[in-house]
């Protein structure tokens, strides 16, 4: 598949797999990208594609130094067109609200093509895309023409931080 346009993504309901709760993943167009308000209050933006690191975030960490930040993100290798085995890469230079600086390289790979069964019973074909920046590994089950249908985030030292599945393909559901 070709790179999807981020502003076409819209809010949808997710089932948090760590708590079992249904929640809203509030995705809105923002400039040439998206702005996401997560259920816990974390807000982040990105403009390149779904897999790119965020270019800003706020209320996303307990760390006083990295509670919020802005970043310059550039794609160094495109993941698209998406096929099993495709690889992509991003470089991110972030500056925190307390002026801490961090640079990271994120490597992404399309690892598989699978069928994801949503809590609604709908079966969705999706690519399994794993992105790793050396500290955090993010895996997205990404359905062509739809977007993310499941997600898992694992921190190298702290373990599982987030896991969810989209509840339904119905718009706003």
XYZ file of C-alpha atoms in Angstrom:
173
model
C 0.000 0.000 0.000
C 1.028 3.595 -0.520
C 1.521 6.027 2.372
C -1.917 6.918 3.800
C -2.856 10.529 4.435
C -2.856 11.144 8.188
C -5.653 13.773 8.263
C -8.107 11.090 7.049
C -7.834 9.282 10.373
C -10.706 10.022 12.764
C -11.516 9.202 16.412
C -12.328 5.575 17.207
C -13.014 3.425 20.245
C -10.388 1.031 21.516
C -10.337 -1.733 24.088
C -7.383 -1.244 26.415
C -5.878 -4.733 26.690
C -4.223 -4.069 30.047
C -7.399 -2.870 31.812
C -10.169 -4.282 29.586
C -11.791 -0.818 29.449
C -13.343 0.662 26.313
C -11.818 4.080 25.608
C -11.767 6.746 22.897
C -8.602 7.321 20.886
C -9.294 10.901 19.855
C -7.506 11.516 16.528
C -8.035 14.859 14.754
C -6.497 16.550 11.711
C -3.754 18.983 12.758
C -1.913 20.978 10.091
C -0.640 18.421 7.575
C -0.801 15.627 10.151
C -2.742 14.518 13.206
C -3.179 15.380 16.863
C -4.008 12.495 19.220
C -5.485 12.777 22.700
C -5.022 9.479 24.507
C -7.406 8.353 27.262
C -4.834 9.153 30.004
C -4.429 12.777 28.875
C -1.261 12.421 26.787
C -1.442 14.606 23.650
C 0.893 14.078 20.698
C 1.223 15.175 17.096
C 2.881 13.760 13.997
C 3.015 14.788 10.374
C 4.947 12.228 8.281
C 2.990 8.969 8.632
C 1.499 6.797 11.400
C 4.836 5.054 12.098
C 6.994 8.183 12.417
C 7.975 9.335 15.899
C 5.838 12.159 17.289
C 6.939 15.719 16.588
C 5.436 17.033 19.835
C 3.935 15.634 23.013
C 2.561 16.881 26.329
C 1.431 15.180 29.561
C 2.942 11.905 28.368
C 5.501 11.063 31.035
C 5.968 11.114 34.777
C 9.499 12.422 34.168
C 9.791 16.143 34.933
C 12.344 16.478 32.130
C 10.310 14.681 29.448
C 6.705 15.471 30.391
C 6.470 17.515 27.178
C 8.709 18.180 24.177
C 8.919 19.200 20.548
C 10.968 17.425 17.902
C 12.297 17.615 14.384
C 11.496 14.338 12.649
C 12.620 13.292 9.214
C 12.107 10.096 7.284
C 15.462 8.617 6.236
C 13.969 5.563 4.470
C 10.355 5.100 3.397
C 8.318 2.145 4.621
C 6.075 2.586 1.571
C 4.927 0.984 -0.594
C 4.097 -1.341 2.288
C 4.816 -5.023 1.701
C 6.015 -7.789 4.015
C 9.729 -7.220 4.558
C 9.629 -3.468 3.780
C 11.833 -1.321 6.009
C 11.599 2.326 6.988
C 13.621 4.642 9.198
C 13.239 8.012 10.929
C 15.612 10.383 12.680
C 14.251 12.435 15.579
C 15.872 15.245 17.515
C 13.728 16.222 20.500
C 14.011 19.114 22.949
C 12.104 18.900 26.223
C 10.348 21.759 28.009
C 13.354 21.765 30.388
C 15.779 22.010 27.410
C 17.021 18.415 27.537
C 18.016 17.123 24.087
C 17.602 13.598 22.750
C 18.419 12.133 19.345
C 17.171 8.751 18.223
C 16.997 6.659 15.111
C 13.803 4.617 14.730
C 13.875 1.533 12.509
C 10.597 0.022 11.278
C 9.944 -3.262 9.505
C 6.803 -4.869 8.098
C 7.092 -8.265 9.772
C 3.963 -10.091 8.600
C 0.492 -9.900 7.097
C -2.248 -11.301 9.351
C -5.962 -11.201 10.039
C -7.013 -9.287 13.163
C -10.398 -10.145 14.686
C -11.825 -7.080 16.409
C -14.046 -7.304 19.531
C -16.998 -6.600 17.176
C -16.237 -9.896 15.402
C -15.034 -8.172 12.223
C -11.963 -9.758 10.644
C -9.494 -7.263 9.158
C -6.399 -8.019 7.062
C -3.461 -6.064 8.503
C 0.281 -5.671 8.254
C 2.306 -6.147 11.443
C 4.748 -3.236 11.624
C 7.369 -3.123 14.376
C 9.261 0.107 15.056
C 12.180 0.177 17.482
C 14.251 3.145 18.646
C 16.482 1.167 21.022
C 14.420 2.201 24.034
C 10.808 1.565 23.006
C 9.396 -1.044 20.628
C 6.044 -0.119 19.060
C 4.083 -2.721 17.112
C 1.096 -1.644 15.031
C -1.349 -3.914 13.235
C -2.120 -1.630 10.288
C -5.035 -2.272 7.919
C -4.776 -0.784 4.403
C -7.412 1.892 3.841
C -8.341 1.894 7.548
C -5.241 2.615 9.621
C -4.174 1.152 12.963
C -6.425 -1.629 14.291
C -4.220 -2.791 17.173
C -1.143 -1.496 18.968
C 1.421 -2.578 21.561
C 4.222 -0.510 23.120
C 6.994 -2.087 25.189
C 9.716 -0.115 26.993
C 13.118 -1.828 27.133
C 13.403 -1.437 30.925
C 9.819 -0.857 32.130
C 8.049 -3.482 30.010
C 4.547 -3.194 28.553
C 3.322 0.431 28.516
C 0.293 0.268 26.217
C -1.770 -2.297 24.336
C -5.094 -1.844 22.596
C -7.342 -3.122 19.829
C -9.858 -1.123 17.837
C -13.411 -2.045 18.921
C -15.096 -1.855 15.490
C -14.648 -0.496 11.982
C -17.836 1.565 12.283
C -17.046 5.294 12.028
C -16.750 6.802 15.524
C -17.283 3.372 17.096
